[in-house]
CSV table of C-alpha atoms and ligand atoms in Angstrom, one decimal:
chain,number,residue,atom,x,y,z
A,1,UNK,CA,93.0,89.4,128.6
A,2,UNK,CA,95.5,88.6,126.0
A,3,UNK,CA,94.6,87.9,122.6
A,4,UNK,CA,96.4,87.5,119.3
A,5,UNK,CA,96.2,90.5,116.9
A,6,UNK,CA,94.1,90.1,113.7
A,7,UNK,CA,94.4,92.6,111.3
A,8,UNK,CA,91.3,94.3,110.3
A,9,UNK,CA,90.0,94.9,106.7
A,10,UNK,CA,92.9,96.0,104.5
A,11,UNK,CA,92.8,99.8,103.8
A,12,UNK,CA,94.1,99.8,100.5
A,13,UNK,CA,93.1,98.1,97.3
A,14,UNK,CA,95.1,97.8,94.4
A,15,UNK,CA,95.0,97.4,90.6
A,16,UNK,CA,96.0,93.8,90.2
A,17,UNK,CA,97.0,93.5,86.7
A,18,UNK,CA,100.5,92.3,86.3
A,19,UNK,CA,101.7,94.0,83.2
A,20,UNK,CA,105.2,94.0,81.6
A,21,UNK,CA,105.5,97.0,79.5
A,22,UNK,CA,108.7,98.4,78.1
A,23,UNK,CA,110.3,101.2,79.9
A,24,UNK,CA,108.6,104.6,78.9
A,25,UNK,CA,109.2,108.3,80.0
A,26,UNK,CA,106.3,110.1,81.5
A,27,UNK,CA,105.9,113.1,79.7
A,28,UNK,CA,105.0,116.6,81.1
A,29,UNK,CA,101.3,117.1,81.3
A,30,UNK,CA,100.5,113.5,81.7
A,31,UNK,CA,98.4,112.6,84.7
A,32,UNK,CA,96.7,109.6,86.8
A,33,UNK,CA,93.3,110.0,88.5
A,34,UNK,CA,91.7,107.8,91.2
A,35,UNK,CA,88.7,107.2,88.8
A,36,UNK,CA,90.7,105.4,86.5
A,37,UNK,CA,92.9,102.9,88.3
A,38,UNK,CA,94.0,101.0,85.2
A,39,UNK,CA,96.2,103.9,84.4
A,40,UNK,CA,99.6,103.9,85.8
A,41,UNK,CA,103.1,104.8,84.9
A,42,UNK,CA,104.9,101.4,84.7
A,43,UNK,CA,108.4,100.4,84.9
A,44,UNK,CA,109.8,97.5,82.7
A,45,UNK,CA,109.4,94.9,85.3
A,46,UNK,CA,107.6,95.7,88.5
A,47,UNK,CA,106.5,99.1,89.8
A,48,UNK,CA,103.6,101.2,89.2
A,49,UNK,CA,101.9,103.8,90.9
A,50,UNK,CA,98.3,104.8,92.5
A,51,UNK,CA,96.0,103.0,94.7
A,52,UNK,CA,92.5,102.7,95.8
A,53,UNK,CA,90.8,102.4,99.3
A,54,UNK,CA,89.3,104.6,102.0
A,55,UNK,CA,91.5,107.0,100.4
A,56,UNK,CA,94.1,107.0,97.9
A,57,UNK,CA,97.7,106.4,98.4
A,58,UNK,CA,100.1,107.7,95.6
A,59,UNK,CA,102.5,104.9,95.8
A,60,UNK,CA,105.2,102.8,94.1
A,61,UNK,CA,104.9,99.1,94.5
A,62,UNK,CA,106.1,95.8,93.3
A,63,UNK,CA,103.8,95.0,90.5
A,64,UNK,CA,105.0,91.8,89.3
A,65,UNK,CA,104.1,89.8,92.4
A,66,UNK,CA,100.9,88.8,94.0
A,67,UNK,CA,101.2,91.1,96.8
A,68,UNK,CA,101.2,94.7,95.7
A,69,UNK,CA,103.8,95.4,98.3
A,70,UNK,CA,104.2,99.2,98.5
A,71,UNK,CA,107.7,100.5,98.6
A,72,UNK,CA,107.2,104.2,98.6
A,73,UNK,CA,104.3,106.7,99.1
A,74,UNK,CA,103.7,110.4,98.6
A,75,UNK,CA,100.9,111.3,101.0
A,76,UNK,CA,101.1,108.6,103.7
A,77,UNK,CA,99.6,111.0,106.3
A,78,UNK,CA,96.6,112.1,104.3
A,79,UNK,CA,95.0,109.9,101.8
A,80,UNK,CA,93.7,111.6,98.7
A,81,UNK,CA,90.0,111.5,98.2
A,82,UNK,CA,88.2,109.9,95.2
A,83,UNK,CA,88.5,112.3,92.4
A,84,UNK,CA,92.2,113.3,93.2
A,85,UNK,CA,94.6,113.6,90.4
A,86,UNK,CA,98.4,113.4,90.1
A,87,UNK,CA,100.1,115.2,87.2
A,88,UNK,CA,103.4,115.9,85.9
A,89,UNK,CA,102.7,119.5,85.4
A,90,UNK,CA,103.8,121.3,82.3
A,91,UNK,CA,105.7,123.9,84.6
A,92,UNK,CA,108.0,121.0,85.9
A,93,UNK,CA,106.5,119.5,89.0
A,94,UNK,CA,104.7,116.5,90.2
A,95,UNK,CA,101.5,117.5,91.8
A,96,UNK,CA,98.9,115.5,93.7
A,97,UNK,CA,95.6,117.6,93.7
A,98,UNK,CA,92.2,116.9,95.5
A,99,UNK,CA,88.9,116.8,93.5
A,100,UNK,CA,88.6,120.6,94.1
A,101,UNK,CA,92.1,121.2,92.6
A,102,UNK,CA,93.8,122.0,95.9
A,103,UNK,CA,97.3,120.9,96.0
A,104,UNK,CA,97.9,118.1,98.4
A,105,UNK,CA,101.5,117.3,97.8
A,106,UNK,CA,104.1,118.5,95.2
A,107,UNK,CA,107.9,117.7,94.3
A,108,UNK,CA,110.2,119.4,93.6
A,109,UNK,CA,108.8,122.1,96.1
A,110,UNK,CA,110.1,124.8,93.7
A,111,UNK,CA,109.7,124.9,90.0
A,112,UNK,CA,112.4,123.1,88.2
A,113,UNK,CA,113.4,122.7,84.5
A,114,UNK,CA,111.9,119.4,84.2
A,115,UNK,CA,111.6,117.4,80.9
A,116,UNK,CA,110.3,114.1,82.0
A,117,UNK,CA,109.7,111.6,84.8
A,118,UNK,CA,110.4,108.1,84.6
A,119,UNK,CA,109.5,105.1,86.9
A,120,UNK,CA,112.8,103.2,86.8
A,121,UNK,CA,113.0,99.4,86.9
A,122,UNK,CA,114.8,99.8,90.3
A,123,UNK,CA,111.8,101.3,91.9
A,124,UNK,CA,113.1,104.7,91.7
A,125,UNK,CA,110.8,107.4,90.3
A,126,UNK,CA,112.8,110.1,89.0
A,127,UNK,CA,112.0,113.7,87.6
A,128,UNK,CA,114.7,114.7,85.4
A,129,UNK,CA,115.8,117.9,83.2
A,130,UNK,CA,116.4,118.0,79.5
A,131,UNK,CA,120.0,117.1,80.2
A,132,UNK,CA,119.0,114.1,82.1
A,133,UNK,CA,120.1,115.6,85.4
A,134,UNK,CA,118.0,114.4,88.2
A,135,UNK,CA,115.9,117.0,89.7
A,136,UNK,CA,114.1,114.8,92.1
A,137,UNK,CA,113.8,111.1,93.1
A,138,UNK,CA,111.8,109.2,95.4
A,139,UNK,CA,114.9,107.1,96.4
A,140,UNK,CA,116.1,110.4,98.3
A,141,UNK,CA,112.8,110.6,100.1
A,142,UNK,CA,112.2,106.9,101.5
A,143,UNK,CA,109.2,106.3,103.6
A,144,UNK,CA,109.8,103.2,105.5
A,145,UNK,CA,111.5,101.0,102.7
A,146,UNK,CA,114.9,100.9,101.0
A,147,UNK,CA,115.6,99.0,97.8
A,148,UNK,CA,118.8,97.6,96.1
A,149,UNK,CA,120.6,100.4,94.8
A,150,UNK,CA,119.3,102.8,97.4
A,151,UNK,CA,121.6,104.8,99.5
A,152,UNK,CA,120.7,106.7,102.9
A,153,UNK,CA,122.9,109.6,103.4
A,154,UNK,CA,123.5,111.6,106.6
A,155,UNK,CA,120.2,112.9,108.0
A,156,UNK,CA,118.1,110.2,106.1
A,157,UNK,CA,115.6,108.4,107.8
A,158,UNK,CA,113.0,105.6,107.4
A,159,UNK,CA,109.9,106.1,109.5
A,160,UNK,CA,107.7,103.0,110.3
A,161,UNK,CA,103.9,102.9,109.3
A,162,UNK,CA,101.3,103.3,112.1
A,163,UNK,CA,100.1,99.7,111.4
A,164,UNK,CA,100.0,97.1,108.9
A,165,UNK,CA,97.1,98.5,107.2
A,166,UNK,CA,97.6,102.2,107.9
A,167,UNK,CA,100.7,103.8,106.3
A,168,UNK,CA,100.7,107.0,108.4
A,169,UNK,CA,103.7,107.6,110.1
A,170,UNK,CA,104.1,105.3,113.1
A,171,UNK,CA,106.3,105.0,116.2
A,172,UNK,CA,109.8,104.0,115.1
A,173,UNK,CA,112.5,105.8,113.2
A,174,UNK,CA,115.8,104.4,111.4
A,175,UNK,CA,117.9,107.3,111.1
A,176,UNK,CA,121.7,108.1,109.9
A,177,UNK,CA,122.2,111.0,112.0
A,178,UNK,CA,124.4,114.1,110.9
A,179,UNK,CA,126.8,112.8,113.6
A,180,UNK,CA,127.4,109.5,111.6
A,181,UNK,CA,125.7,107.3,114.2
A,182,UNK,CA,122.9,105.0,112.8
A,183,UNK,CA,120.1,104.5,115.3
A,184,UNK,CA,116.7,102.8,115.8
A,185,UNK,CA,114.5,104.9,118.0
A,186,UNK,CA,111.2,104.9,119.5
A,187,UNK,CA,109.4,108.0,118.4
A,188,UNK,CA,107.3,109.7,121.2
A,189,UNK,CA,104.0,109.3,119.3
A,190,UNK,CA,102.1,111.2,118.1
A,191,UNK,CA,104.9,113.9,118.5
A,192,UNK,CA,107.7,113.4,116.3
A,193,UNK,CA,110.5,113.6,118.7
A,194,UNK,CA,112.5,110.6,119.4
A,195,UNK,CA,113.0,108.9,122.6
A,196,UNK,CA,114.7,105.6,123.4
A,197,UNK,CA,117.2,104.3,121.1
A,198,UNK,CA,117.0,100.5,121.2
A,199,UNK,CA,119.8,99.8,118.5
A,200,UNK,CA,123.0,101.8,117.5
A,201,UNK,CA,126.1,101.2,115.5
A,202,UNK,CA,128.0,103.7,117.7
A,203,UNK,CA,129.6,105.2,114.7
A,204,UNK,CA,129.7,108.9,115.7
A,205,UNK,CA,132.2,110.6,113.4
A,206,UNK,CA,132.7,107.9,110.9
A,207,UNK,CA,129.3,106.7,109.6
A,208,UNK,CA,128.6,108.1,106.3
A,209,UNK,CA,126.0,106.1,104.2
A,210,UNK,CA,123.9,103.2,104.6
A,211,UNK,CA,124.1,101.3,101.3
A,212,UNK,CA,121.8,98.5,100.1
A,213,UNK,CA,123.8,96.8,97.2
A,214,UNK,CA,122.9,94.9,94.3
A,215,UNK,CA,124.2,91.6,95.8
A,216,UNK,CA,121.4,92.3,98.7
A,217,UNK,CA,123.9,93.3,101.4
A,218,UNK,CA,122.9,96.4,103.6
A,219,UNK,CA,125.6,98.1,105.4
A,220,UNK,CA,127.0,101.2,106.8
A,221,UNK,CA,130.3,102.5,105.5
A,222,UNK,CA,132.5,105.7,106.1
A,223,UNK,CA,133.5,108.4,103.6
A,224,UNK,CA,136.2,106.2,102.3
A,225,UNK,CA,134.2,103.3,101.4
A,226,UNK,CA,135.2,101.4,104.4
A,227,UNK,CA,132.9,98.9,105.8
A,228,UNK,CA,131.9,99.8,109.4
A,229,UNK,CA,128.8,97.8,110.1
A,230,UNK,CA,127.1,95.0,108.1
A,231,UNK,CA,123.3,95.5,108.9
A,232,UNK,CA,122.2,92.6,106.7
A,233,UNK,CA,124.5,90.0,105.4
A,234,UNK,CA,123.2,88.0,102.5
A,235,UNK,CA,124.5,84.7,103.6
A,236,UNK,CA,122.2,82.9,101.2
A,237,UNK,CA,123.6,84.7,98.3
A,238,UNK,CA,120.1,85.6,97.0
A,239,UNK,CA,121.2,88.2,94.5
A,240,UNK,CA,118.8,90.8,92.9
A,241,UNK,CA,119.0,88.8,89.7
A,242,UNK,CA,117.0,86.0,91.2
A,243,UNK,CA,115.2,87.7,94.0
A,244,UNK,CA,113.2,90.9,94.6
A,245,UNK,CA,114.6,92.5,97.7
A,246,UNK,CA,113.2,95.2,100.0
A,247,UNK,CA,114.2,96.4,103.6
A,248,UNK,CA,111.5,98.0,105.6
A,249,UNK,CA,111.2,99.5,109.1
A,250,UNK,CA,107.9,97.9,110.1
A,251,UNK,CA,105.4,99.1,112.3
A,252,UNK,CA,106.5,96.9,115.1
A,253,UNK,CA,110.0,98.6,115.2
A,254,UNK,CA,111.8,96.0,113.5
A,255,UNK,CA,113.9,96.5,110.4
A,256,UNK,CA,113.5,93.7,108.2
A,257,UNK,CA,115.3,92.5,105.1
A,258,UNK,CA,113.0,90.6,102.8
A,259,UNK,CA,113.3,88.4,99.6
A,260,UNK,CA,110.9,87.2,97.0
A,261,UNK,CA,111.8,84.8,94.2
A,262,UNK,CA,111.4,86.3,90.9
A,263,UNK,CA,110.5,83.0,89.4
A,264,UNK,CA,108.7,80.3,91.3
A,265,UNK,CA,110.9,77.2,90.4
A,266,UNK,CA,109.5,75.2,93.1
A,267,UNK,CA,109.7,77.8,95.9
A,268,UNK,CA,107.0,79.0,98.0
A,269,UNK,CA,106.0,82.5,96.5
A,270,UNK,CA,106.0,84.8,99.4
A,271,UNK,CA,108.2,87.5,101.1
A,272,UNK,CA,110.5,85.8,103.6
A,273,UNK,CA,112.6,87.4,106.1
A,274,UNK,CA,116.2,87.3,105.3
A,275,UNK,CA,117.5,89.4,108.3
A,276,UNK,CA,116.0,91.4,111.0
A,277,UNK,CA,117.4,94.3,113.2
A,278,UNK,CA,117.5,94.2,116.0
A,279,UNK,CA,117.6,90.4,116.4
A,280,UNK,CA,115.5,90.4,119.6
A,281,UNK,CA,112.1,91.7,119.3
A,282,UNK,CA,112.1,95.1,121.1
A,283,UNK,CA,108.6,96.0,121.4
A,284,UNK,CA,105.0,94.7,121.2
A,285,UNK,CA,102.4,96.9,119.5
A,286,UNK,CA,98.9,96.7,120.6
A,287,UNK,CA,96.3,97.0,117.8
A,288,UNK,CA,93.5,99.2,117.5
A,289,UNK,CA,90.6,97.7,119.4
A,290,UNK,CA,88.0,99.4,117.5
A,291,UNK,CA,87.6,102.7,119.7
A,292,UNK,CA,90.4,104.3,117.9
A,293,UNK,CA,92.9,104.1,120.5
A,294,UNK,CA,96.1,102.3,120.1
A,295,UNK,CA,98.0,101.2,123.1
A,296,UNK,CA,101.7,100.8,123.2
A,297,UNK,CA,103.3,98.2,125.4
A,298,UNK,CA,106.9,97.6,126.3
A,299,UNK,CA,108.0,94.0,126.3
A,300,UNK,CA,111.7,93.6,126.4
A,301,UNK,CA,113.4,90.5,125.2
A,302,UNK,CA,110.4,88.8,123.7
A,303,UNK,CA,112.8,86.7,122.0
A,304,UNK,CA,113.2,86.1,118.2
A,305,UNK,CA,111.0,87.5,115.4
A,306,UNK,CA,107.5,87.0,116.4
A,307,UNK,CA,105.5,89.2,114.0
A,308,UNK,CA,103.2,86.9,113.0
A,309,UNK,CA,101.7,86.7,116.5
A,310,UNK,CA,102.0,90.0,118.1
A,311,UNK,CA,100.8,89.7,121.6
A,312,UNK,CA,98.3,92.4,122.6
A,313,UNK,CA,97.4,93.4,126.2
A,314,UNK,CA,93.8,94.5,125.9
A,315,UNK,CA,93.7,95.6,129.4
A,316,UNK,CA,96.2,98.3,129.3
A,317,UNK,CA,94.6,101.6,129.2
B,1,NAG,C1,113.3,109.7,78.1
B,1,NAG,O1,113.6,111.1,77.8
B,1,NAG,C2,115.1,111.4,77.8
B,1,NAG,C3,115.2,112.9,77.6
B,1,NAG,O2,114.3,113.3,76.4
B,1,NAG,C4,115.7,110.4,76.6
B,1,NAG,O3,117.0,110.9,76.5
B,1,NAG,C5,115.4,109.1,76.9
B,1,NAG,O4,116.0,108.3,75.9
B,1,NAG,C6,114.0,108.8,77.1
B,1,NAG,N1,113.7,107.4,77.4
B,1,NAG,C7,112.9,106.7,76.7
B,1,NAG,C8,112.9,105.3,77.2
B,1,NAG,O5,112.1,107.0,76.0
B,2,NAG,C1,107.3,88.7,86.2
B,2,NAG,O1,107.4,87.5,87.0
B,2,NAG,C2,107.4,86.2,86.2
B,2,NAG,C3,107.3,85.1,87.2
B,2,NAG,O2,106.3,85.1,88.0
B,2,NAG,C4,108.6,86.3,85.3
B,2,NAG,O3,108.5,85.0,84.4
B,2,NAG,C5,108.6,87.5,84.6
B,2,NAG,O4,109.7,87.6,83.8
B,2,NAG,C6,108.5,88.8,85.2
B,2,NAG,N1,108.3,90.0,84.5
B,2,NAG,C7,109.3,90.8,84.3
B,2,NAG,C8,109.0,91.9,83.4
B,2,NAG,O5,110.1,90.6,85.1
B,3,NAG,C1,87.9,102.4,94.8
B,3,NAG,O1,87.6,102.8,96.1
B,3,NAG,C2,86.1,102.9,96.1
B,3,NAG,C3,85.7,103.4,97.5
B,3,NAG,O2,86.3,102.3,98.4
B,3,NAG,C4,85.1,101.9,95.5
B,3,NAG,O3,83.9,102.3,95.6
B,3,NAG,C5,85.6,101.6,94.2
B,3,NAG,O4,84.9,100.6,93.8
B,3,NAG,C6,87.0,101.4,94.1
B,3,NAG,N1,87.5,101.3,92.7
B,3,NAG,C7,88.2,100.2,92.2
B,3,NAG,C8,88.4,100.2,91.0
B,3,NAG,O5,88.5,99.3,93.1
B,4,NAG,C1,95.9,106.1,110.4
B,4,NAG,O1,96.2,106.2,111.9
B,4,NAG,C2,96.4,107.6,112.1
B,4,NAG,C3,96.9,107.6,113.6
B,4,NAG,O2,96.0,107.1,114.5
B,4,NAG,C4,95.1,108.2,112.1
B,4,NAG,O3,95.1,109.5,112.3
B,4,NAG,C5,94.4,107.9,110.5
B,4,NAG,O4,93.1,108.4,110.7
B,4,NAG,C6,94.5,106.3,110.2
B,4,NAG,N1,94.1,106.5,108.9
B,4,NAG,C7,93.1,105.7,108.4
B,4,NAG,C8,92.7,105.7,106.9
B,4,NAG,O5,92.6,104.9,109.2
B,5,NAG,C1,127.8,94.2,98.4
B,5,NAG,O1,128.3,94.4,99.5
B,5,NAG,C2,129.0,93.0,100.1
B,5,NAG,C3,129.6,93.4,101.4
B,5,NAG,O2,130.4,94.4,101.6
B,5,NAG,C4,130.3,92.7,99.1
B,5,NAG,O3,130.9,91.6,99.5
B,5,NAG,C5,129.7,92.4,97.7
B,5,NAG,O4,130.6,92.3,96.8
B,5,NAG,C6,129.0,93.8,97.2
B,5,NAG,N1,128.4,93.7,96.0
B,5,NAG,C7,128.4,94.5,95.0
B,5,NAG,C8,127.5,94.3,93.8
B,5,NAG,O5,128.8,95.6,95.3
B,6,NAG,C1,140.0,108.1,104.7
B,6,NAG,O1,141.3,107.8,104.2
B,6,NAG,C2,142.3,108.8,104.5
B,6,NAG,C3,143.5,108.3,103.8
B,6,NAG,O2,143.6,107.1,103.6
B,6,NAG,C4,142.4,108.8,105.9
B,6,NAG,O3,143.6,109.7,106.4
B,6,NAG,C5,141.2,109.2,106.7
B,6,NAG,O4,141.5,109.0,108.1
B,6,NAG,C6,140.2,108.2,106.2
B,6,NAG,N1,138.9,108.7,106.9
B,6,NAG,C7,138.1,107.9,107.3
B,6,NAG,C8,136.9,108.4,107.9
B,6,NAG,O5,138.3,106.6,107.7
C-alpha cells in the first residue's frame, strides 16, 4: 500500500521570541543551559543558539522568522539531555557538557588562546583570539546547510539529516573532494562510506571552492577564481539584502537553495525554493513507520521536485 508521508510530532521545540539585539561578544566563562531557554547568544539580526525537545540540539538558526530554521548544529548525532550546558570556557574552548559534567562536544579540540566568541550576523559563530584571528568558526564545519558568505573548500562536505524531524546524519553527501570533483553521493547508511554518485560536476583537477556569494549565487570555481559550474543561479536577482538565503542538502538527497523575504511587503512569508540540484528527484525516502525501521527505496526519474508528497512504499521490507 502506498501512502503519503506525514511527518510525526516535531522533535525540536524552540524558544520563539524574536529579539533584535545589538551585536555583542560572548565572553569567556559565559554559558547557556537547557534549563533556561530564554538565554542565548544573539547576533544583530537573526541567529541564536540552543534548543529544546526530546533532547537538546546546540544549534544556530534564523531567529527573525517564524520558522526557527536551523542552519548548523554541534551535536546532531547525540542530543544533549536536559540539564546540559554549553560554555565558552576560560581556558579557551566552546564546551557542551551533560548534566554530570561529562564533555559531549568541544571546539577547538585543543586549547587555543581564545579571547571571545561571537555570533555573527551572517550566521557564522566564531571563536577568536585576542588579536581577533579566527581560531574556529562554524562556517568551516557545516552540517547540511550553507549560507551567503560561506565557502566550501576541498574535502568539505554537507551531510543530509536523517529525516525532517531528526537531525542525525542521514543518507546523502555533497562533497568537494580533494581531487576537485564536486559530487552528490548516496551514503551507504548506516555506514558512512559513500556509494552511488547521482550528480557530479566532473571537475577533477580544477574544482577548488564552492562559493555562496552575497548576490545569492552558488558556484564552483577553480584556484584562479574562474567559474566552473553554476550550481544555483539567482535568476530572480533576490539579493541577500532583501531575502534570507540558505542552501541545504535535505534528507531526501536534494540540494535546495531557499529564499525567505526579509520583509513581508505583500509576499507570502515562507521559504521558497529558488533552485534544486539535481533537477530530477533522485530518490524517494520512506518514513519511519513506527517500528523504528526506515526503508530506502530507489525511484529514478520521479520528475520534478516533489518533496511535499514523498511517496512511501509501506510494503518494502
Ligand atoms: C569583541 O571583542 C574584540 C576583542 O576584544 C573587540 O575588538 C571587538 O570590538 C568586540 N566587539 C564588540 C561588538 O564588542
Ligand atoms: C526582523 O524582521 C522584520 C520583518 O519581519 C524586520 O522589519 C526587522 O528589521 C528584522 N529585524 C532585523 C534585526 O533584521
Ligand atoms: C523542554 O523540554 C522538556 C522535555 O520535552 C519539557 O518538559 C519542557 O517544558 C521544555 N521547556 C521549554 C521551555 O519548552
Ligand atoms: C534519529 O535517527 C537515528 C537513526 O535512525 C536514531 O538512531 C536516533 O535515535 C534518532 N533520534 C531521535 C531523537 O529520534
Ligand atoms: C556572485 O556570483 C555571480 C555569478 O558568478 C556574479 O554575477 C555576481 O556578481 C557575484 N556577486 C558578488 C556580490 O560577488
Ligand atoms: C590559473 O592561471 C594561470 C595563469 O593565467 C594558468 O597558467 C593556470 O593554468 C590557471 N589555472 C587554472 C586551474 O585554471
